[in-house]
mmCIF file with all atom_site columns, C-alpha atoms in Angstrom:
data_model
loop_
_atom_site.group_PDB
_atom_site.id
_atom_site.type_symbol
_atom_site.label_atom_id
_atom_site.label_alt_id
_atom_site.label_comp_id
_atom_site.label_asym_id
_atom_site.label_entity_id
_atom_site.label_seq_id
_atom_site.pdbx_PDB_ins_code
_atom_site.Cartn_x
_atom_site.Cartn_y
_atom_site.Cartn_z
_atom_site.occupancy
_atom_site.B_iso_or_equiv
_atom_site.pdbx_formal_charge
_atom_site.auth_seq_id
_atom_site.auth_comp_id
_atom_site.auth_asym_id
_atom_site.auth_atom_id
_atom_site.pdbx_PDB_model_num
ATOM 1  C CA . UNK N 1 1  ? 0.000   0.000  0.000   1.00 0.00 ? 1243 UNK N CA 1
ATOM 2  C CA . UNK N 1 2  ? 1.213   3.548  -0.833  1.00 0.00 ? 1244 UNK N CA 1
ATOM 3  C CA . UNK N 1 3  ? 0.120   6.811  0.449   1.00 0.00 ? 1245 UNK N CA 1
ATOM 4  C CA . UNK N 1 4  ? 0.381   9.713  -1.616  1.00 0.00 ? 1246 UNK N CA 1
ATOM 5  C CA . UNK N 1 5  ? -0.574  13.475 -0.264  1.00 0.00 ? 1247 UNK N CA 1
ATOM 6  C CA . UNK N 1 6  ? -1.971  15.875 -3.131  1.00 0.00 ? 1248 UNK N CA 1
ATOM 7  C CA . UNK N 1 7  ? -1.825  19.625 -1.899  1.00 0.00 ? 1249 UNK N CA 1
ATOM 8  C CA . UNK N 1 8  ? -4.951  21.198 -3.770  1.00 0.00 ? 1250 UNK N CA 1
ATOM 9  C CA . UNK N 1 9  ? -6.321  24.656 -4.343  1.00 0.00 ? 1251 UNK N CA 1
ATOM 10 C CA . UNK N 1 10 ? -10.602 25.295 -4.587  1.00 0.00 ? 1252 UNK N CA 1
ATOM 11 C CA . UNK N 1 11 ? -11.723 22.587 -1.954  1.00 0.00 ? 1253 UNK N CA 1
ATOM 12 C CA . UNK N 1 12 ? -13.529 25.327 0.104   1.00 0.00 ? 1254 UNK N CA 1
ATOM 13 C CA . UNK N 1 13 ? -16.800 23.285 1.845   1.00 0.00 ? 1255 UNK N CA 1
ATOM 14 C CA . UNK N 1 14 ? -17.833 19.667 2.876   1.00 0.00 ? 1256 UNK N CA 1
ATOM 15 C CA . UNK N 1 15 ? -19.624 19.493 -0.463  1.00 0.00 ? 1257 UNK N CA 1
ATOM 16 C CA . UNK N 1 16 ? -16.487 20.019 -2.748  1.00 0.00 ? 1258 UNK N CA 1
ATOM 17 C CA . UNK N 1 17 ? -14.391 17.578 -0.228  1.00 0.00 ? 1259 UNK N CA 1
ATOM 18 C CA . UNK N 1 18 ? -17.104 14.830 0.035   1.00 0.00 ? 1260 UNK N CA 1
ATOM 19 C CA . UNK N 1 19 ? -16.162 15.046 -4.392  1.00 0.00 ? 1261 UNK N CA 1
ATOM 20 C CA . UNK N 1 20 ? -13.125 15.143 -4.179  1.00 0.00 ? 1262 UNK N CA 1
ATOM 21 C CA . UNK N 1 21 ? -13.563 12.383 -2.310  1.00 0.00 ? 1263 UNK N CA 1
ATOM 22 C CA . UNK N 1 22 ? -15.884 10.428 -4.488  1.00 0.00 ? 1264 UNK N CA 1
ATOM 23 C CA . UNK N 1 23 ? -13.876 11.401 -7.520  1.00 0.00 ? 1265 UNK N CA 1
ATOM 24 C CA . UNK N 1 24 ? -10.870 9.759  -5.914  1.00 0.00 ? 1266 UNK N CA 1
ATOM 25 C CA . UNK N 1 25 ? -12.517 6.843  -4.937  1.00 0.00 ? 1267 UNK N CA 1
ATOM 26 C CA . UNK N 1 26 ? -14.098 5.767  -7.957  1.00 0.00 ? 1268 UNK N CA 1
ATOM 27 C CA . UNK N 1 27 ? -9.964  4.805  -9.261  1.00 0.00 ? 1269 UNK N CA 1
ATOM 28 C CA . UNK N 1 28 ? -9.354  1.433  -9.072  1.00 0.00 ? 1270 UNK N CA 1
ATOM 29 C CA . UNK N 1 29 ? -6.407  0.758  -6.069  1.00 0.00 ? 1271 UNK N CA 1
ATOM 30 C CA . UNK N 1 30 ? -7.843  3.035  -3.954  1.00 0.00 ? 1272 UNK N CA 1
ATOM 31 C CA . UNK N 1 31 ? -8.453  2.033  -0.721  1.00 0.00 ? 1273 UNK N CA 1
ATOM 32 C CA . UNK N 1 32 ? -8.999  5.283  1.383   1.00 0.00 ? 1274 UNK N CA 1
ATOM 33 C CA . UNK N 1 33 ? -9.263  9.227  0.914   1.00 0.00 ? 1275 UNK N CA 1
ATOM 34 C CA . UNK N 1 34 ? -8.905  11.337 3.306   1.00 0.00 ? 1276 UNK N CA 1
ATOM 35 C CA . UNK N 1 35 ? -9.509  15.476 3.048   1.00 0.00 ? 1277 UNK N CA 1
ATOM 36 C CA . UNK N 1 36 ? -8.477  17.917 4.770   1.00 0.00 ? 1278 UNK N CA 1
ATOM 37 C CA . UNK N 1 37 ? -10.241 21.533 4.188   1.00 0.00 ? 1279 UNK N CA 1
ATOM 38 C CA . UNK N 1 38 ? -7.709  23.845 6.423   1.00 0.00 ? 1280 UNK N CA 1
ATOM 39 C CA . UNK N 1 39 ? -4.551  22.655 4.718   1.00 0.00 ? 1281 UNK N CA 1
ATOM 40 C CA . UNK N 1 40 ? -6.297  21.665 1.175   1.00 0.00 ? 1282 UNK N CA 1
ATOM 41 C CA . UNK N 1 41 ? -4.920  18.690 1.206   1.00 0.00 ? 1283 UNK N CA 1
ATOM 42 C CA . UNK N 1 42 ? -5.972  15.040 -0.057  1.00 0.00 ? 1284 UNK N CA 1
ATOM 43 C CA . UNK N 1 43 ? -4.375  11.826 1.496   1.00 0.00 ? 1285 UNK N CA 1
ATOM 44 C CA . UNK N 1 44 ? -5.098  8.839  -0.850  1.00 0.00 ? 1286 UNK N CA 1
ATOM 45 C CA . UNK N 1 45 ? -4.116  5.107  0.249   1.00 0.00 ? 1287 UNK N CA 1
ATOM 46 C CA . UNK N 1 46 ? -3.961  2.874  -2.545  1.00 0.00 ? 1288 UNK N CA 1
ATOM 47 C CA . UNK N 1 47 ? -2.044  -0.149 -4.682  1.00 0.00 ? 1289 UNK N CA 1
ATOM 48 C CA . UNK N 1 48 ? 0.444   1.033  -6.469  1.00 0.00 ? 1290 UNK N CA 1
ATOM 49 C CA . UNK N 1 49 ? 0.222   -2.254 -8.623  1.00 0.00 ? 1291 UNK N CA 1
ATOM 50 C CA . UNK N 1 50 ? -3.535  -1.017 -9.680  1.00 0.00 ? 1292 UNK N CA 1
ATOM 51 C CA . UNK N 1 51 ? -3.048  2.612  -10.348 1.00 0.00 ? 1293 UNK N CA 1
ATOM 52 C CA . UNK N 1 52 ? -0.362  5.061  -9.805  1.00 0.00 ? 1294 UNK N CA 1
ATOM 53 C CA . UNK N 1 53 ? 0.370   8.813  -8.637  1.00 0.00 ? 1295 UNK N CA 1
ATOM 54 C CA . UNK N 1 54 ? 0.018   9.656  -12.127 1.00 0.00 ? 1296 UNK N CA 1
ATOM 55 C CA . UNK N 1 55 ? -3.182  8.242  -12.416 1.00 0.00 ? 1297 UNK N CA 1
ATOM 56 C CA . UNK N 1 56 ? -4.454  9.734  -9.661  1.00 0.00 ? 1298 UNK N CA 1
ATOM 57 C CA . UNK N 1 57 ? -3.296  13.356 -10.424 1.00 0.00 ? 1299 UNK N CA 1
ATOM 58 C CA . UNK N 1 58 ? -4.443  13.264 -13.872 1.00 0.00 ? 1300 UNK N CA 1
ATOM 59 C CA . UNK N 1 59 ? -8.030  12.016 -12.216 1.00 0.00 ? 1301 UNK N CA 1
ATOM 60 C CA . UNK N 1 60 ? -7.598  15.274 -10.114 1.00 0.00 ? 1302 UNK N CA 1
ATOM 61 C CA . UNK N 1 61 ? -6.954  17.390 -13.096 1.00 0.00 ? 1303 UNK N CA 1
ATOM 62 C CA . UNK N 1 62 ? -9.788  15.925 -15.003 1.00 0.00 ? 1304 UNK N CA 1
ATOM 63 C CA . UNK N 1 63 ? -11.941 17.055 -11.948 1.00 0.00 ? 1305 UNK N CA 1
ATOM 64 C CA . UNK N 1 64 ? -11.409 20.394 -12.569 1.00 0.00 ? 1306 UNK N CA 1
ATOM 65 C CA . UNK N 1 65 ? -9.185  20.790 -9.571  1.00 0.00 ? 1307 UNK N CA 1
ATOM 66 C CA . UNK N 1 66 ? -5.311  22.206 -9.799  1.00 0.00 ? 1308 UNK N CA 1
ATOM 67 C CA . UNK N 1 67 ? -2.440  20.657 -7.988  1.00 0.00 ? 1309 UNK N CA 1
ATOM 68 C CA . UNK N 1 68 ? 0.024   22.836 -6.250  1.00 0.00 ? 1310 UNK N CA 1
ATOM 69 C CA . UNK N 1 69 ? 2.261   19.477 -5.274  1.00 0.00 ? 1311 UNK N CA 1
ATOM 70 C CA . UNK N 1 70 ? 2.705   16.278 -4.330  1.00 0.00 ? 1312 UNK N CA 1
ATOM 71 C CA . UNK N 1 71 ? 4.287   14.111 -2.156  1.00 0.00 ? 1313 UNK N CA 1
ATOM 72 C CA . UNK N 1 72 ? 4.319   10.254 -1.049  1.00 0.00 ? 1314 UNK N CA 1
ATOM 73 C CA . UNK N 1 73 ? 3.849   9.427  2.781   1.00 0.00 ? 1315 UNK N CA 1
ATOM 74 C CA . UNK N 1 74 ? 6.247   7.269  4.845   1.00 0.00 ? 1316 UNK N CA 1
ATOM 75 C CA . UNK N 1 75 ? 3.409   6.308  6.924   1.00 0.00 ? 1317 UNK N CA 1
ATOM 76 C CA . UNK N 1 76 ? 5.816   4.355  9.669   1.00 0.00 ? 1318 UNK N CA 1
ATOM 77 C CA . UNK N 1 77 ? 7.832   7.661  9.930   1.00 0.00 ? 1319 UNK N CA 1
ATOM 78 C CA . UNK N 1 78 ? 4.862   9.500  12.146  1.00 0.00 ? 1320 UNK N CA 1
ATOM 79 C CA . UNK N 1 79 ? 3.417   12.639 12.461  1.00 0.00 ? 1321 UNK N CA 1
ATOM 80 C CA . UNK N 1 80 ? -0.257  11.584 11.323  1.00 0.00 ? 1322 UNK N CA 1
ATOM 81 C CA . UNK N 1 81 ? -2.231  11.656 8.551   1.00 0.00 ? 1323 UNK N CA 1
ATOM 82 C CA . UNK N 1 82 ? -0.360  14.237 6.492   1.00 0.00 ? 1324 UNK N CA 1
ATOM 83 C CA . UNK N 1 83 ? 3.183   13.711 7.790   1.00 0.00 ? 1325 UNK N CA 1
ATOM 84 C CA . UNK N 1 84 ? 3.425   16.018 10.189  1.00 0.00 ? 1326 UNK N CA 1
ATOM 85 C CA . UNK N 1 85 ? 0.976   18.756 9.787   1.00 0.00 ? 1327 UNK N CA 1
ATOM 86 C CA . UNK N 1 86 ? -0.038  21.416 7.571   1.00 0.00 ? 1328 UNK N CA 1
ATOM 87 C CA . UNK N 1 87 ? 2.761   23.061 5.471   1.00 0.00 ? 1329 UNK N CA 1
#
């Protein structure tokens, strides 16, 4: 399982997260989205032997949504569920 944190911009209420959400969860792999409003950020669990990063930021993309970065998640290294906190 990989982890992969997408800092977006435009995810302003529960309604665009909870599609976000849904959008993200409709790729095959994926096994759990998590948003966070305050730091615009989506953390996406999935197998990276059924999709990939790339797949999952062009799915962003094709959302309408714009991606500021990226970055994967050493989930045994700590500091929660976006490595270490809003930055």
């Amino acid at each position: 399982m990989e982890t992969e944190i997408f800092k977006l911009s435009g995810i302003a209420s529960e309604t665009t997260a909870n599609f976000v959400a849904r959008v993200l969860q409709e790729v095959s792999g994926v096994s759990h989205v998590q948003i966070d409003i305050g730091c615009q950020k989506a953390v996406v669990a999935f197998d990276g032997n059924k999709t990939s990063r790339q797949e999952l930021l062009a799915t962003l993309k094709r959302a309408g949504f714009s991606v500021a970065g990226m970055r994967s998640l050493d989930l045994g290294a700590g500091g929660g569920c976006c490595g270490g906190g809003c930055r």
